[in-house]
mmCIF file of C-alpha atoms in Angstrom:
data_model
loop_
_atom_site.group_PDB
_atom_site.id
_atom_site.type_symbol
_atom_site.label_atom_id
_atom_site.label_comp_id
_atom_site.label_asym_id
_atom_site.label_seq_id
_atom_site.Cartn_x
_atom_site.Cartn_y
_atom_site.Cartn_z
ATOM 1 C CA MET Q 1 -26.163 51.950 -0.184
ATOM 2 C CA THR Q 2 -23.538 53.874 1.143
ATOM 3 C CA LEU Q 3 -19.746 52.676 0.108
ATOM 4 C CA PRO Q 4 -16.530 53.292 2.100
ATOM 5 C CA SER Q 5 -14.485 55.623 -0.152
ATOM 6 C CA ARG Q 6 -11.366 53.381 0.509
ATOM 7 C CA ALA Q 7 -13.101 50.280 -0.846
ATOM 8 C CA LEU Q 8 -12.343 48.215 -3.983
ATOM 9 C CA TYR Q 9 -15.546 46.621 -5.042
ATOM 10 C CA TRP Q 10 -17.461 44.782 -8.001
ATOM 11 C CA SER Q 11 -19.979 46.881 -9.919
ATOM 12 C CA SER Q 12 -23.305 45.433 -10.674
ATOM 13 C CA ALA Q 13 -21.972 44.980 -14.416
ATOM 14 C CA ALA Q 14 -18.768 43.310 -13.449
ATOM 15 C CA LEU Q 15 -20.626 40.871 -11.139
ATOM 16 C CA ALA Q 16 -23.048 39.980 -13.777
ATOM 17 C CA ALA Q 17 -20.398 39.335 -16.284
ATOM 18 C CA VAL Q 18 -18.537 37.079 -13.805
ATOM 19 C CA LEU Q 19 -21.863 35.045 -13.259
ATOM 20 C CA VAL Q 20 -22.820 34.617 -16.635
ATOM 21 C CA GLY Q 21 -19.336 34.527 -18.285
ATOM 22 C CA SER Q 22 -17.285 32.569 -16.196
ATOM 23 C CA SER Q 23 -17.133 28.900 -15.096
ATOM 24 C CA ALA Q 24 -15.628 30.120 -11.582
ATOM 25 C CA PRO Q 25 -18.191 31.004 -8.848
ATOM 26 C CA ALA Q 26 -18.722 34.653 -8.151
ATOM 27 C CA ALA Q 27 -17.273 35.887 -4.881
ATOM 28 C CA HIS Q 28 -19.733 35.681 -1.897
ATOM 29 C CA ALA Q 29 -20.869 38.766 -0.358
ATOM 30 C CA ASN Q 30 -22.552 37.499 2.500
ATOM 31 C CA GLY Q 31 -21.989 39.705 5.351
ATOM 32 C CA THR Q 32 -19.741 41.862 3.252
ATOM 33 C CA PRO Q 33 -19.747 45.648 4.161
ATOM 34 C CA GLY Q 34 -20.998 46.245 0.395
ATOM 35 C CA ASN Q 35 -17.472 45.872 -0.879
ATOM 36 C CA THR Q 36 -15.138 43.253 -2.020
ATOM 37 C CA THR Q 37 -12.176 42.122 -4.013
ATOM 38 C CA THR Q 38 -11.237 38.799 -4.579
ATOM 39 C CA SER Q 39 -8.114 36.553 -5.255
ATOM 40 C CA PRO Q 40 -7.313 33.241 -6.476
ATOM 41 C CA ALA Q 41 -8.287 30.567 -3.901
ATOM 42 C CA GLY Q 42 -5.338 29.881 -1.690
ATOM 43 C CA GLU Q 43 -3.231 32.451 -2.856
ATOM 44 C CA SER Q 44 -1.968 35.769 -1.607
ATOM 45 C CA PRO Q 45 -2.967 39.131 -3.612
ATOM 46 C CA GLU Q 46 -0.300 39.780 -6.018
ATOM 47 C CA GLY Q 47 2.541 42.174 -4.780
ATOM 48 C CA ASP Q 48 1.576 41.885 -1.249
ATOM 49 C CA SER Q 49 4.092 40.661 1.252
ATOM 50 C CA HIS Q 50 2.663 42.109 4.465
ATOM 51 C CA GLY Q 51 -0.060 41.257 6.723
ATOM 52 C CA ARG Q 52 0.311 37.371 7.056
ATOM 53 C CA THR Q 53 -1.785 36.903 9.848
ATOM 54 C CA LEU Q 54 -4.546 38.099 7.646
ATOM 55 C CA LEU Q 55 -3.255 36.117 4.565
ATOM 56 C CA ALA Q 56 -2.884 32.867 6.113
ATOM 57 C CA SER Q 57 -3.414 29.953 3.543
ATOM 58 C CA VAL Q 58 -7.131 29.114 3.309
ATOM 59 C CA SER Q 59 -6.109 25.203 3.987
ATOM 60 C CA GLN Q 60 -4.156 26.099 7.394
ATOM 61 C CA SER Q 61 -6.809 24.845 9.537
ATOM 62 C CA ARG Q 62 -6.122 25.238 13.410
ATOM 63 C CA ILE Q 63 -7.346 21.765 13.942
ATOM 64 C CA GLN Q 64 -4.553 19.829 15.927
ATOM 65 C CA VAL Q 65 -3.962 16.127 15.068
ATOM 66 C CA THR Q 66 -2.290 13.582 17.308
ATOM 67 C CA TYR Q 67 -1.763 9.988 17.239
ATOM 68 C CA PRO Q 68 -2.809 8.340 20.711
ATOM 69 C CA ASP Q 69 -1.218 5.093 19.985
ATOM 70 C CA GLY Q 70 1.938 6.469 18.061
ATOM 71 C CA ARG Q 71 2.432 5.378 14.404
ATOM 72 C CA THR Q 72 1.629 1.708 14.120
ATOM 73 C CA GLY Q 73 2.835 -0.896 11.489
ATOM 74 C CA SER Q 74 6.020 -1.310 9.678
ATOM 75 C CA GLY Q 75 7.306 -0.397 6.464
ATOM 76 C CA SER Q 76 6.077 2.489 4.486
ATOM 77 C CA MET Q 77 2.817 4.196 5.382
ATOM 78 C CA GLU Q 78 0.247 5.199 2.892
ATOM 79 C CA ASP Q 79 -3.221 7.015 2.722
ATOM 80 C CA LEU Q 80 -6.475 5.281 2.649
ATOM 81 C CA THR Q 81 -8.967 5.484 0.031
ATOM 82 C CA SER Q 82 -12.759 5.569 0.816
ATOM 83 C CA VAL Q 83 -14.701 2.710 -0.758
ATOM 84 C CA ASP Q 84 -17.612 4.898 -1.362
ATOM 85 C CA PRO Q 85 -16.609 7.151 -4.240
ATOM 86 C CA ASP Q 86 -19.352 9.476 -3.222
ATOM 87 C CA TRP Q 87 -17.841 10.331 0.133
ATOM 88 C CA GLU Q 88 -15.231 12.848 1.232
ATOM 89 C CA PRO Q 89 -14.627 14.776 4.141
ATOM 90 C CA PRO Q 90 -16.210 18.477 4.204
ATOM 91 C CA VAL Q 91 -14.551 20.916 2.053
ATOM 92 C CA CYS Q 92 -14.964 23.825 4.111
ATOM 93 C CA TRP Q 93 -16.027 24.877 7.480
ATOM 94 C CA TYR Q 94 -15.619 27.799 9.868
ATOM 95 C CA GLU Q 95 -13.192 28.024 12.901
ATOM 96 C CA PRO Q 96 -11.977 30.365 15.579
ATOM 97 C CA ALA Q 97 -9.298 32.625 13.935
ATOM 98 C CA PHE Q 98 -8.562 35.744 15.987
ATOM 99 C CA THR Q 99 -9.036 37.070 19.408
ATOM 100 C CA PRO Q 100 -10.234 40.819 19.670
ATOM 101 C CA GLU Q 101 -6.773 42.016 20.307
ATOM 102 C CA GLU Q 102 -4.968 39.415 17.490
ATOM 103 C CA LEU Q 103 -7.306 40.853 14.902
ATOM 104 C CA LYS Q 104 -6.749 44.569 15.661
ATOM 105 C CA SER Q 105 -3.165 43.998 15.680
ATOM 106 C CA ALA Q 106 -3.150 42.227 12.448
ATOM 107 C CA VAL Q 107 -5.701 44.879 10.965
ATOM 108 C CA ALA Q 108 -2.885 47.480 12.293
ATOM 109 C CA ASP Q 109 -0.304 45.825 10.181
ATOM 110 C CA LEU Q 110 -2.208 45.604 7.285
ATOM 111 C CA LYS Q 111 -2.691 49.281 7.312
ATOM 112 C CA LYS Q 112 0.700 49.918 8.036
ATOM 113 C CA ASN Q 113 2.170 47.925 5.195
ATOM 114 C CA GLY Q 114 -0.865 47.846 2.857
ATOM 115 C CA GLY Q 115 -2.278 45.072 0.529
ATOM 116 C CA LEU Q 116 -5.235 43.155 1.203
ATOM 117 C CA GLY Q 117 -6.294 40.632 4.085
ATOM 118 C CA ALA Q 118 -8.244 37.470 3.835
ATOM 119 C CA VAL Q 119 -11.846 37.716 5.341
ATOM 120 C CA ASN Q 120 -13.111 34.402 4.271
ATOM 121 C CA ALA Q 121 -11.483 31.478 2.005
ATOM 122 C CA HIS Q 122 -12.127 33.789 -1.304
ATOM 123 C CA GLU Q 123 -12.387 37.303 -0.127
ATOM 124 C CA PHE Q 124 -9.839 40.065 0.531
ATOM 125 C CA TRP Q 125 -10.526 43.467 1.840
ATOM 126 C CA THR Q 126 -8.388 46.678 2.127
ATOM 127 C CA SER Q 127 -7.225 47.742 5.672
ATOM 128 C CA GLY Q 128 -9.938 50.699 5.103
ATOM 129 C CA ILE Q 129 -12.891 48.084 4.841
ATOM 130 C CA PHE Q 130 -11.439 46.090 8.067
ATOM 131 C CA VAL Q 131 -11.628 49.206 10.055
ATOM 132 C CA ASP Q 132 -15.003 50.460 8.818
ATOM 133 C CA HIS Q 133 -16.309 46.956 9.823
ATOM 134 C CA TYR Q 134 -14.350 45.559 12.587
ATOM 135 C CA GLU Q 135 -13.064 48.774 14.282
ATOM 136 C CA GLU Q 136 -15.790 51.889 13.783
ATOM 137 C CA GLY Q 137 -18.807 49.686 13.244
ATOM 138 C CA GLU Q 138 -20.282 51.465 10.155
ATOM 139 C CA GLU Q 139 -23.357 50.221 9.202
ATOM 140 C CA GLN Q 140 -23.225 48.794 5.530
ATOM 141 C CA ASP Q 141 -25.775 47.036 3.317
ATOM 142 C CA ASN Q 142 -25.001 43.240 2.681
ATOM 143 C CA PHE Q 143 -26.267 41.016 -0.015
ATOM 144 C CA ASP Q 144 -26.206 37.330 -0.207
ATOM 145 C CA VAL Q 145 -25.589 36.404 -3.961
ATOM 146 C CA ASN Q 146 -26.774 32.946 -3.137
ATOM 147 C CA SER Q 147 -30.207 34.109 -1.659
ATOM 148 C CA SER Q 148 -32.817 36.662 -2.190
ATOM 149 C CA LYS Q 149 -32.221 38.078 1.484
ATOM 150 C CA ASN Q 150 -30.834 41.218 2.314
ATOM 151 C CA THR Q 151 -29.491 42.014 5.752
ATOM 152 C CA MET Q 152 -28.054 44.644 7.574
ATOM 153 C CA ALA Q 153 -24.696 44.123 9.582
ATOM 154 C CA LYS Q 154 -23.716 47.176 12.119
ATOM 155 C CA GLY Q 155 -20.282 45.762 12.181
ATOM 156 C CA TYR Q 156 -17.915 45.914 15.484
ATOM 157 C CA LYS Q 157 -16.786 48.638 17.754
ATOM 158 C CA ASP Q 158 -13.030 48.412 18.571
ATOM 159 C CA TYR Q 159 -12.881 44.586 17.357
ATOM 160 C CA ASN Q 160 -14.781 43.515 20.522
ATOM 161 C CA VAL Q 161 -11.957 44.195 22.720
ATOM 162 C CA GLY Q 162 -13.157 43.275 26.179
ATOM 163 C CA LYS Q 163 -15.645 40.672 25.172
ATOM 164 C CA ASP Q 164 -14.894 37.175 25.579
ATOM 165 C CA GLY Q 165 -15.074 35.228 22.187
ATOM 166 C CA MET Q 166 -13.286 35.099 18.879
ATOM 167 C CA PHE Q 167 -13.894 36.150 15.199
ATOM 168 C CA TRP Q 168 -14.088 32.905 13.180
ATOM 169 C CA ARG Q 169 -13.390 32.517 9.595
ATOM 170 C CA SER Q 170 -13.650 29.752 7.009
ATOM 171 C CA VAL Q 171 -11.171 27.325 6.145
ATOM 172 C CA VAL Q 172 -10.727 24.894 3.033
ATOM 173 C CA ARG Q 173 -9.549 21.459 3.180
ATOM 174 C CA LYS Q 174 -6.039 21.437 1.887
ATOM 175 C CA GLY Q 175 -5.949 20.885 -2.172
ATOM 176 C CA HIS Q 176 -9.462 21.537 -2.651
ATOM 177 C CA GLU Q 177 -9.294 25.320 -2.695
ATOM 178 C CA HIS Q 178 -10.613 25.337 -6.281
ATOM 179 C CA ASP Q 179 -13.491 23.293 -5.673
ATOM 180 C CA THR Q 180 -16.978 24.553 -6.182
ATOM 181 C CA GLU Q 181 -18.278 23.427 -2.836
ATOM 182 C CA ALA Q 182 -15.451 25.739 -1.254
ATOM 183 C CA TRP Q 183 -17.445 28.652 -1.712
ATOM 184 C CA ASP Q 184 -20.201 27.575 0.207
ATOM 185 C CA CYS Q 185 -18.312 28.993 3.229
ATOM 186 C CA GLY Q 186 -19.029 32.403 2.096
ATOM 187 C CA ARG Q 187 -19.488 34.386 5.512
ATOM 188 C CA VAL Q 188 -16.895 37.070 6.215
ATOM 189 C CA MET Q 189 -15.207 36.739 9.223
ATOM 190 C CA PHE Q 190 -17.920 36.825 12.220
ATOM 191 C CA TRP Q 191 -17.910 37.336 16.050
ATOM 192 C CA GLN Q 192 -18.828 34.243 18.281
ATOM 193 C CA ASP Q 193 -19.095 34.247 21.811
ATOM 194 C CA ALA Q 194 -16.870 32.045 23.895
ATOM 195 C CA GLY Q 195 -18.304 28.502 24.617
ATOM 196 C CA THR Q 196 -20.612 28.599 21.740
ATOM 197 C CA ILE Q 197 -20.776 27.092 18.258
ATOM 198 C CA PRO Q 198 -22.019 29.027 15.375
ATOM 199 C CA ASP Q 199 -25.680 28.331 14.306
ATOM 200 C CA ASP Q 200 -24.500 27.482 10.770
ATOM 201 C CA GLU Q 201 -24.654 24.296 8.416
ATOM 202 C CA HIS Q 202 -20.955 24.460 7.903
ATOM 203 C CA ALA Q 203 -20.080 24.965 11.686
ATOM 204 C CA PRO Q 204 -17.702 22.492 13.023
ATOM 205 C CA THR Q 205 -18.913 19.295 14.655
ATOM 206 C CA PRO Q 206 -17.365 16.123 16.135
ATOM 207 C CA GLU Q 207 -18.288 14.439 12.766
ATOM 208 C CA THR Q 208 -16.474 17.098 11.090
ATOM 209 C CA LEU Q 209 -13.176 16.472 13.007
ATOM 210 C CA ALA Q 210 -13.754 12.628 12.738
ATOM 211 C CA ALA Q 211 -13.750 13.050 8.693
ATOM 212 C CA TYR Q 212 -10.772 15.369 9.040
ATOM 213 C CA ALA Q 213 -9.000 12.614 11.318
ATOM 214 C CA TYR Q 214 -10.139 10.152 8.419
ATOM 215 C CA ASP Q 215 -7.946 12.370 6.015
ATOM 216 C CA GLN Q 216 -4.982 11.969 8.236
ATOM 217 C CA ILE Q 217 -4.858 8.110 8.675
ATOM 218 C CA ASP Q 218 -1.887 6.309 7.301
ATOM 219 C CA VAL Q 219 -1.721 2.627 7.101
ATOM 220 C CA PRO Q 220 1.042 -0.021 6.497
ATOM 221 C CA LYS Q 221 1.651 -0.635 2.670
ATOM 222 C CA THR Q 222 0.181 -3.912 1.754
ATOM 223 C CA GLU Q 223 2.983 -6.372 1.072
ATOM 224 C CA VAL Q 224 1.805 -10.021 0.983
ATOM 225 C CA GLU Q 225 4.314 -13.115 1.526
ATOM 226 C CA LEU Q 226 3.926 -15.556 -1.121
ATOM 227 C CA LYS Q 227 4.930 -18.868 -1.661
ATOM 228 C CA PRO Q 228 6.221 -19.730 -4.384
ATOM 229 C CA GLN Q 229 7.649 -16.144 -4.402
ATOM 230 C CA THR Q 230 6.697 -14.135 -7.515
ATOM 231 C CA LYS Q 231 6.666 -17.285 -9.671
ATOM 232 C CA SER Q 232 3.836 -20.138 -9.532
ATOM 233 C CA THR Q 233 2.977 -23.195 -11.450
ATOM 234 C CA VAL Q 234 -0.279 -24.016 -13.232
ATOM 235 C CA ASN Q 235 -2.533 -25.877 -10.966
ATOM 236 C CA LEU Q 236 -0.326 -25.636 -7.862
ATOM 237 C CA PRO Q 237 -1.687 -23.420 -5.280
ATOM 238 C CA THR Q 238 0.235 -20.076 -4.103
ATOM 239 C CA TRP Q 239 0.008 -19.626 -0.466
ATOM 240 C CA VAL Q 240 -0.919 -15.978 0.752
ATOM 241 C CA TRP Q 241 -0.137 -14.655 4.241
ATOM 242 C CA LEU Q 242 0.699 -11.872 6.150
ATOM 243 C CA ASP Q 243 2.901 -12.011 9.686
ATOM 244 C CA LYS Q 244 1.360 -11.291 12.969
ATOM 245 C CA GLY Q 245 1.332 -7.507 13.935
ATOM 246 C CA THR Q 246 1.775 -6.403 10.695
ATOM 247 C CA PHE Q 247 -1.657 -4.724 10.772
ATOM 248 C CA LYS Q 248 -3.237 -3.108 13.752
ATOM 249 C CA GLU Q 249 -5.656 -0.595 14.595
ATOM 250 C CA VAL Q 250 -4.671 3.049 13.666
ATOM 251 C CA LYS Q 251 -6.092 5.839 15.668
ATOM 252 C CA VAL Q 252 -6.095 9.530 14.895
ATOM 253 C CA ARG Q 253 -7.327 12.099 17.119
ATOM 254 C CA ALA Q 254 -8.483 15.745 15.840
ATOM 255 C CA GLU Q 255 -9.111 18.740 18.345
ATOM 256 C CA LEU Q 256 -10.192 22.169 17.435
ATOM 257 C CA PRO Q 257 -8.917 24.703 20.290
ATOM 258 C CA GLY Q 258 -11.136 27.224 21.864
ATOM 259 C CA THR Q 259 -14.193 24.992 20.921
ATOM 260 C CA GLY Q 260 -14.243 22.083 23.110
ATOM 261 C CA LEU Q 261 -14.730 20.027 20.045
ATOM 262 C CA TRP Q 262 -12.794 16.676 19.253
ATOM 263 C CA ALA Q 263 -12.975 13.495 17.663
ATOM 264 C CA GLU Q 264 -10.917 9.993 17.482
ATOM 265 C CA THR Q 265 -11.227 8.150 14.513
ATOM 266 C CA THR Q 266 -9.984 4.262 14.452
ATOM 267 C CA ALA Q 267 -9.254 2.434 11.366
ATOM 268 C CA LYS Q 268 -9.459 -1.486 12.133
ATOM 269 C CA PRO Q 269 -8.036 -3.759 9.459
ATOM 270 C CA VAL Q 270 -10.776 -6.582 8.862
ATOM 271 C CA ALA Q 271 -9.877 -8.337 5.462
ATOM 272 C CA LEU Q 272 -7.556 -9.002 2.727
ATOM 273 C CA HIS Q 273 -9.026 -9.147 -0.755
ATOM 274 C CA LEU Q 274 -7.173 -10.845 -3.504
ATOM 275 C CA GLU Q 275 -7.555 -10.481 -7.252
ATOM 276 C CA PRO Q 276 -5.382 -12.733 -9.191
ATOM 277 C CA GLY Q 277 -5.294 -10.363 -12.238
ATOM 278 C CA THR Q 278 -6.968 -12.977 -14.749
ATOM 279 C CA ALA Q 279 -9.989 -15.008 -15.060
ATOM 280 C CA ASP Q 280 -8.143 -18.293 -15.075
ATOM 281 C CA ALA Q 281 -7.463 -18.524 -11.550
ATOM 282 C CA GLU Q 282 -9.290 -19.414 -8.480
ATOM 283 C CA THR Q 283 -8.945 -17.938 -4.960
ATOM 284 C CA PHE Q 284 -8.902 -19.253 -1.687
ATOM 285 C CA PRO Q 285 -11.461 -18.768 -0.247
ATOM 286 C CA ALA Q 286 -13.376 -18.225 -3.199
ATOM 287 C CA SER Q 287 -14.837 -14.634 -2.526
ATOM 288 C CA GLY Q 288 -10.877 -13.718 -2.507
ATOM 289 C CA ASP Q 289 -11.515 -12.154 0.934
ATOM 290 C CA CYS Q 290 -8.995 -13.528 3.555
ATOM 291 C CA GLU Q 291 -9.884 -12.578 7.459
ATOM 292 C CA ILE Q 292 -7.580 -10.884 9.603
ATOM 293 C CA ASP Q 293 -7.137 -12.663 12.814
ATOM 294 C CA ALA Q 294 -7.257 -10.767 16.076
ATOM 295 C CA ASP Q 295 -3.053 -10.859 16.417
ATOM 296 C CA GLY Q 296 -3.036 -9.133 12.978
ATOM 297 C CA SER Q 297 -1.919 -12.120 11.039
ATOM 298 C CA ILE Q 298 -3.639 -13.198 7.635
ATOM 299 C CA GLY Q 299 -3.597 -16.812 6.187
ATOM 300 C CA THR Q 300 -1.154 -19.365 7.238
ATOM 301 C CA PRO Q 301 2.482 -19.595 6.461
ATOM 302 C CA TYR Q 302 3.539 -22.008 3.868
ATOM 303 C CA ALA Q 303 5.446 -25.029 5.336
ATOM 304 C CA LYS Q 304 7.298 -27.706 3.633
ATOM 305 C CA GLY Q 305 4.949 -30.664 2.418
ATOM 306 C CA ARG Q 306 1.808 -28.595 1.709
ATOM 307 C CA ALA Q 307 2.499 -27.846 -1.847
ATOM 308 C CA ASP Q 308 -0.644 -29.860 -2.926
ATOM 309 C CA GLN Q 309 -2.641 -28.626 -0.137
ATOM 310 C CA THR Q 310 -5.343 -25.920 -0.331
ATOM 311 C CA PRO Q 311 -4.307 -22.902 1.695
ATOM 312 C CA PRO Q 312 -6.797 -20.881 3.711
ATOM 313 C CA CYS Q 313 -5.549 -17.798 1.840
ATOM 314 C CA GLY Q 314 -4.052 -18.316 -1.674
ATOM 315 C CA ILE Q 315 -4.509 -18.825 -5.277
ATOM 316 C CA ARG Q 316 -4.344 -21.145 -8.005
ATOM 317 C CA TYR Q 317 -3.428 -20.375 -11.553
ATOM 318 C CA LEU Q 318 -5.023 -22.271 -14.322
ATOM 319 C CA ARG Q 319 -3.221 -21.092 -17.130
ATOM 320 C CA ALA Q 320 0.514 -19.938 -17.955
ATOM 321 C CA SER Q 321 1.126 -16.257 -18.027
ATOM 322 C CA ASN Q 322 2.608 -16.185 -21.384
ATOM 323 C CA GLY Q 323 3.475 -12.958 -22.770
ATOM 324 C CA GLY Q 324 3.935 -11.038 -19.313
ATOM 325 C CA PRO Q 325 3.447 -11.606 -15.716
ATOM 326 C CA TYR Q 326 -0.066 -11.402 -14.448
ATOM 327 C CA GLN Q 327 -1.066 -8.324 -12.051
ATOM 328 C CA LEU Q 328 -1.753 -9.871 -8.725
ATOM 329 C CA ASN Q 329 -3.762 -7.228 -6.480
ATOM 330 C CA ALA Q 330 -4.005 -7.223 -2.799
ATOM 331 C CA SER Q 331 -6.088 -4.755 -0.897
ATOM 332 C CA ILE Q 332 -6.602 -4.391 2.945
ATOM 333 C CA THR Q 333 -10.075 -3.234 3.821
ATOM 334 C CA TRP Q 334 -10.165 -1.201 7.042
ATOM 335 C CA GLU Q 335 -13.231 -0.555 8.916
ATOM 336 C CA ILE Q 336 -13.649 3.365 10.229
ATOM 337 C CA SER Q 337 -15.417 4.278 13.469
ATOM 338 C CA TRP Q 338 -15.401 7.415 15.695
ATOM 339 C CA GLU Q 339 -15.891 8.950 18.745
ATOM 340 C CA GLY Q 340 -16.130 12.266 20.049
ATOM 341 C CA THR Q 341 -17.356 15.438 22.229
ATOM 342 C CA GLY Q 342 -20.154 14.642 24.448
ATOM 343 C CA GLY Q 343 -20.523 10.986 23.687
ATOM 344 C CA ALA Q 344 -21.352 11.270 19.820
ATOM 345 C CA GLN Q 345 -20.043 8.269 17.746
ATOM 346 C CA GLY Q 346 -20.582 6.786 14.443
ATOM 347 C CA ASP Q 347 -19.145 4.955 11.498
ATOM 348 C CA LEU Q 348 -17.554 6.383 8.440
ATOM 349 C CA PRO Q 349 -16.942 4.413 4.983
ATOM 350 C CA ASP Q 350 -14.656 1.803 4.984
ATOM 351 C CA GLY Q 351 -11.081 2.548 3.591
ATOM 352 C CA THR Q 352 -8.847 0.563 1.302
ATOM 353 C CA PHE Q 353 -5.312 0.488 0.287
ATOM 354 C CA GLU Q 354 -3.955 -1.773 -2.433
ATOM 355 C CA THR Q 355 -0.998 -2.819 -4.082
ATOM 356 C CA THR Q 356 -0.044 -4.945 -7.225
ATOM 357 C CA GLN Q 357 2.836 -7.448 -7.541
ATOM 358 C CA ASP Q 358 3.942 -9.365 -10.709
ATOM 359 C CA MET Q 359 3.255 -13.076 -10.730
ATOM 360 C CA GLU Q 360 4.721 -15.252 -13.299
ATOM 361 C CA VAL Q 361 2.950 -18.428 -14.114
ATOM 362 C CA GLN Q 362 4.795 -21.368 -15.450
ATOM 363 C CA GLU Q 363 3.403 -24.498 -16.931
ATOM 364 C CA ILE Q 364 5.676 -27.691 -16.132
ATOM 365 C CA GLN Q 365 5.674 -30.088 -19.362
ATOM 366 C CA SER Q 366 5.967 -33.782 -18.376
ATOM 367 C CA ILE Q 367 6.574 -36.733 -20.766
ATOM 368 C CA ASN Q 368 4.850 -40.387 -19.675
ATOM 369 C CA ARG Q 369 6.375 -43.373 -21.192
#
């Protein structure tokens, strides 16, 4: 295998040491012209202060997020949590990163100022390797450490200037740069003709964007109205409600420029769930799930004279909270659906947001004579 004289590279012994002796994944060499050096995920190589276009954060996606209906709800806004603990948006995917002219300029800057440039989410090359692969098209052996397949890549001539398309590079979801799954997008920056999407399992899809939009959803903080407020009496019902318009649908649209891909994810509030914080209580309804009306209201506001009535949404505590308040937990369930490019649509796992409130429960003593 011919190695560029200017390259920094792993020796086979060093690579074996990494594979055997480290818990971190070894650098992917999928499509790499024989040589690569790595930096910690999400960080620029130490000492390099130049070539920032090639050293953009691996979590800097080009996906554009908008809110078609503006920010809805009142008060503070919070992130949703999926009810499915095994589901999360994709950790990594590929995106268009450079036009031929942009990559040529970025490599020229790197060559002038020195340092290393990111060729995917975890690998960095010297300017010499960039020139060999993207400018001079020097043929190199490539080996994918995750498969037994050897491939040959001839590289590119003059950064494909004059051709219609872009060079694509991997992106890692913010906050997940060190996840093992982030290494799955191991291809070095590659060419993709305009109007086409890579034939790759980690290529973006409308559902990718829908999940990305899910990650950007903010919902109103769950603060329920109580009567009596924060203090209740044994065997007397506590009424729970939310005023009209507090909870409305939240829409988030995600678009990936240069691909024609988009998705709009909608979070619709469907229920309030109450957990009294003690087994010595009963909820209304018995399931603890209070439905959200079409106008965004939940339950019925307490009115004078209803103290002994059963509320449509509420709690009855059966024992006093001696030694400390009960922790009333209120969580809103949000139903998640999406639509996107070409009529694609589907559902994603419901989301929730919950808060806890102190509930003092007292017992009134009476003496019969």
